[in-house]
mmCIF file with all atom_site columns, C-alpha atoms in Angstrom:
data_model
loop_
_atom_site.group_PDB
_atom_site.id
_atom_site.type_symbol
_atom_site.label_atom_id
_atom_site.label_alt_id
_atom_site.label_comp_id
_atom_site.label_asym_id
_atom_site.label_entity_id
_atom_site.label_seq_id
_atom_site.pdbx_PDB_ins_code
_atom_site.Cartn_x
_atom_site.Cartn_y
_atom_site.Cartn_z
_atom_site.occupancy
_atom_site.B_iso_or_equiv
_atom_site.pdbx_formal_charge
_atom_site.auth_seq_id
_atom_site.auth_comp_id
_atom_site.auth_asym_id
_atom_site.auth_atom_id
_atom_site.pdbx_PDB_model_num
ATOM 1  C CA . GLU D 1 1  ? -18.676 109.501 -88.383  1.00 0.00 ? 124 GLU D CA 1
ATOM 2  C CA . GLN D 1 2  ? -16.762 107.158 -90.684  1.00 0.00 ? 125 GLN D CA 1
ATOM 3  C CA . ARG D 1 3  ? -19.288 107.245 -93.524  1.00 0.00 ? 126 ARG D CA 1
ATOM 4  C CA . LEU D 1 4  ? -19.199 111.047 -93.640  1.00 0.00 ? 127 LEU D CA 1
ATOM 5  C CA . ASP D 1 5  ? -15.404 110.827 -93.940  1.00 0.00 ? 128 ASP D CA 1
ATOM 6  C CA . LEU D 1 6  ? -15.789 108.331 -96.807  1.00 0.00 ? 129 LEU D CA 1
ATOM 7  C CA . TRP D 1 7  ? -18.231 110.615 -98.615  1.00 0.00 ? 130 TRP D CA 1
ATOM 8  C CA . ASN D 1 8  ? -15.877 113.580 -98.165  1.00 0.00 ? 131 ASN D CA 1
ATOM 9  C CA . LYS D 1 9  ? -12.895 111.620 -99.484  1.00 0.00 ? 132 LYS D CA 1
ATOM 10 C CA . MET D 1 10 ? -14.715 110.078 -102.453 1.00 0.00 ? 133 MET D CA 1
ATOM 11 C CA . MET D 1 11 ? -16.646 113.118 -103.672 1.00 0.00 ? 134 MET D CA 1
ATOM 12 C CA . PRO D 1 12 ? -14.701 114.961 -106.355 1.00 0.00 ? 135 PRO D CA 1
ATOM 13 C CA . SER D 1 13 ? -13.983 118.475 -105.104 1.00 0.00 ? 136 SER D CA 1
ATOM 14 C CA . ASN D 1 14 ? -14.903 120.075 -108.432 1.00 0.00 ? 137 ASN D CA 1
ATOM 15 C CA . LEU D 1 15 ? -18.520 118.838 -108.600 1.00 0.00 ? 138 LEU D CA 1
ATOM 16 C CA . PRO D 1 16 ? -21.036 121.637 -109.104 1.00 0.00 ? 139 PRO D CA 1
ATOM 17 C CA . LEU D 1 17 ? -23.283 121.171 -106.052 1.00 0.00 ? 140 LEU D CA 1
ATOM 18 C CA . GLU D 1 18 ? -26.580 122.834 -105.275 1.00 0.00 ? 141 GLU D CA 1
ATOM 19 C CA . GLU D 1 19 ? -26.314 125.443 -102.544 1.00 0.00 ? 142 GLU D CA 1
ATOM 20 C CA . SER D 1 20 ? -28.317 123.339 -100.073 1.00 0.00 ? 143 SER D CA 1
ATOM 21 C CA . PHE D 1 21 ? -26.353 120.132 -100.766 1.00 0.00 ? 144 PHE D CA 1
ATOM 22 C CA . ASP D 1 22 ? -26.402 117.962 -97.622  1.00 0.00 ? 145 ASP D CA 1
ATOM 23 C CA . LEU D 1 23 ? -23.580 115.440 -97.365  1.00 0.00 ? 146 LEU D CA 1
ATOM 24 C CA . LYS D 1 24 ? -24.497 114.612 -93.761  1.00 0.00 ? 147 LYS D CA 1
ATOM 25 C CA . LYS D 1 25 ? -27.931 113.471 -94.940  1.00 0.00 ? 148 LYS D CA 1
ATOM 26 C CA . LEU D 1 26 ? -26.326 111.124 -97.461  1.00 0.00 ? 149 LEU D CA 1
ATOM 27 C CA . SER D 1 27 ? -23.921 109.740 -94.874  1.00 0.00 ? 150 SER D CA 1
ATOM 28 C CA . ARG D 1 28 ? -26.806 108.549 -92.678  1.00 0.00 ? 151 ARG D CA 1
ATOM 29 C CA . HIS D 1 29 ? -27.442 105.657 -95.061  1.00 0.00 ? 152 HIS D CA 1
ATOM 30 C CA . GLU D 1 30 ? -25.623 102.467 -94.112  1.00 0.00 ? 153 GLU D CA 1
ATOM 31 C CA . LEU D 1 31 ? -23.504 102.002 -97.222  1.00 0.00 ? 154 LEU D CA 1
ATOM 32 C CA . THR D 1 32 ? -20.076 100.451 -97.650  1.00 0.00 ? 155 THR D CA 1
ATOM 33 C CA . GLY D 1 33 ? -17.234 102.374 -99.267  1.00 0.00 ? 156 GLY D CA 1
ATOM 34 C CA . GLY D 1 34 ? -17.799 100.445 -102.495 1.00 0.00 ? 157 GLY D CA 1
ATOM 35 C CA . GLN D 1 35 ? -21.492 101.305 -102.488 1.00 0.00 ? 158 GLN D CA 1
ATOM 36 C CA . ILE D 1 36 ? -20.732 104.986 -101.884 1.00 0.00 ? 159 ILE D CA 1
ATOM 37 C CA . GLU D 1 37 ? -18.321 104.962 -104.807 1.00 0.00 ? 160 GLU D CA 1
ATOM 38 C CA . LEU D 1 38 ? -20.951 103.313 -107.019 1.00 0.00 ? 161 LEU D CA 1
ATOM 39 C CA . VAL D 1 39 ? -23.625 105.818 -105.958 1.00 0.00 ? 162 VAL D CA 1
ATOM 40 C CA . ILE D 1 40 ? -21.295 108.717 -106.792 1.00 0.00 ? 163 ILE D CA 1
ATOM 41 C CA . LYS D 1 41 ? -20.475 107.250 -110.219 1.00 0.00 ? 164 LYS D CA 1
ATOM 42 C CA . ASN D 1 42 ? -24.102 106.449 -111.057 1.00 0.00 ? 165 ASN D CA 1
ATOM 43 C CA . THR D 1 43 ? -25.224 109.910 -109.982 1.00 0.00 ? 166 THR D CA 1
ATOM 44 C CA . ALA D 1 44 ? -22.471 111.478 -112.095 1.00 0.00 ? 167 ALA D CA 1
ATOM 45 C CA . PHE D 1 45 ? -23.633 109.531 -115.170 1.00 0.00 ? 168 PHE D CA 1
ATOM 46 C CA . LYS D 1 46 ? -27.208 110.667 -114.590 1.00 0.00 ? 169 LYS D CA 1
ATOM 47 C CA . VAL D 1 47 ? -26.368 114.341 -113.997 1.00 0.00 ? 170 VAL D CA 1
ATOM 48 C CA . ALA D 1 48 ? -23.772 114.576 -116.787 1.00 0.00 ? 171 ALA D CA 1
ATOM 49 C CA . VAL D 1 49 ? -26.437 114.361 -119.501 1.00 0.00 ? 172 VAL D CA 1
ATOM 50 C CA . LEU D 1 50 ? -28.581 117.169 -118.058 1.00 0.00 ? 173 LEU D CA 1
ATOM 51 C CA . ASP D 1 51 ? -28.653 120.618 -119.634 1.00 0.00 ? 174 ASP D CA 1
ATOM 52 C CA . ASP D 1 52 ? -27.706 122.124 -116.269 1.00 0.00 ? 175 ASP D CA 1
ATOM 53 C CA . PRO D 1 53 ? -25.392 119.573 -114.612 1.00 0.00 ? 176 PRO D CA 1
ATOM 54 C CA . LEU D 1 54 ? -25.882 120.614 -110.994 1.00 0.00 ? 177 LEU D CA 1
ATOM 55 C CA . PHE D 1 55 ? -25.573 117.875 -108.371 1.00 0.00 ? 178 PHE D CA 1
ATOM 56 C CA . LYS D 1 56 ? -28.450 117.808 -105.904 1.00 0.00 ? 179 LYS D CA 1
ATOM 57 C CA . THR D 1 57 ? -28.875 115.828 -102.719 1.00 0.00 ? 180 THR D CA 1
ATOM 58 C CA . ASP D 1 58 ? -32.014 114.266 -104.218 1.00 0.00 ? 181 ASP D CA 1
ATOM 59 C CA . ASP D 1 59 ? -30.012 112.922 -107.191 1.00 0.00 ? 182 ASP D CA 1
ATOM 60 C CA . PHE D 1 60 ? -27.766 111.037 -104.783 1.00 0.00 ? 183 PHE D CA 1
ATOM 61 C CA . GLU D 1 61 ? -30.724 109.931 -102.651 1.00 0.00 ? 184 GLU D CA 1
ATOM 62 C CA . GLU D 1 62 ? -32.342 108.391 -105.730 1.00 0.00 ? 185 GLU D CA 1
ATOM 63 C CA . GLN D 1 63 ? -29.200 106.381 -106.519 1.00 0.00 ? 186 GLN D CA 1
ATOM 64 C CA . ILE D 1 64 ? -28.811 105.361 -102.864 1.00 0.00 ? 187 ILE D CA 1
ATOM 65 C CA . GLN D 1 65 ? -32.355 103.979 -102.859 1.00 0.00 ? 188 GLN D CA 1
ATOM 66 C CA . LYS D 1 66 ? -31.614 102.017 -106.040 1.00 0.00 ? 189 LYS D CA 1
ATOM 67 C CA . GLU D 1 67 ? -28.431 100.640 -104.485 1.00 0.00 ? 190 GLU D CA 1
ATOM 68 C CA . LEU D 1 68 ? -30.190 99.676  -101.250 1.00 0.00 ? 191 LEU D CA 1
ATOM 69 C CA . LYS D 1 69 ? -33.026 98.043  -103.187 1.00 0.00 ? 192 LYS D CA 1
ATOM 70 C CA . SER D 1 70 ? -30.599 96.045  -105.326 1.00 0.00 ? 193 SER D CA 1
ATOM 71 C CA . MET D 1 71 ? -28.747 94.946  -102.189 1.00 0.00 ? 194 MET D CA 1
ATOM 72 C CA . PHE D 1 72 ? -32.037 93.889  -100.589 1.00 0.00 ? 195 PHE D CA 1
ATOM 73 C CA . ASP D 1 73 ? -33.180 92.104  -103.747 1.00 0.00 ? 196 ASP D CA 1
ATOM 74 C CA . SER D 1 74 ? -29.912 90.199  -104.042 1.00 0.00 ? 197 SER D CA 1
ATOM 75 C CA . GLU D 1 75 ? -30.195 89.056  -100.418 1.00 0.00 ? 198 GLU D CA 1
ATOM 76 C CA . ASN D 1 76 ? -33.673 87.690  -101.141 1.00 0.00 ? 199 ASN D CA 1
ATOM 77 C CA . LYS D 1 77 ? -32.507 85.831  -104.229 1.00 0.00 ? 200 LYS D CA 1
ATOM 78 C CA . VAL D 1 78 ? -29.580 84.172  -102.492 1.00 0.00 ? 201 VAL D CA 1
ATOM 79 C CA . GLY D 1 79 ? -31.959 82.095  -100.371 1.00 0.00 ? 202 GLY D CA 1
ATOM 80 C CA . PHE D 1 80 ? -33.565 80.615  -103.456 1.00 0.00 ? 203 PHE D CA 1
ATOM 81 C CA . PHE D 1 81 ? -30.234 79.359  -104.793 1.00 0.00 ? 204 PHE D CA 1
ATOM 82 C CA . ASN D 1 82 ? -29.166 77.497  -101.656 1.00 0.00 ? 205 ASN D CA 1
#
């Protein structure tokens, strides 16, 4: 799957991941390469300030949902400006 390849290429290899980290689960979301990059960066900012900076699948899922919601919201707004 192309998205799984994108996730593998974009994820820094030195990230401390939880043992049950599931990249395949993340790759099921229909995100562009730019969105994946943004999700990774936003998740890194969130996790970096934690006492125990361990990356969990749920941290990425939360950022994916925010990204998908913002994409959906922007599509709704576009119609009002036409």
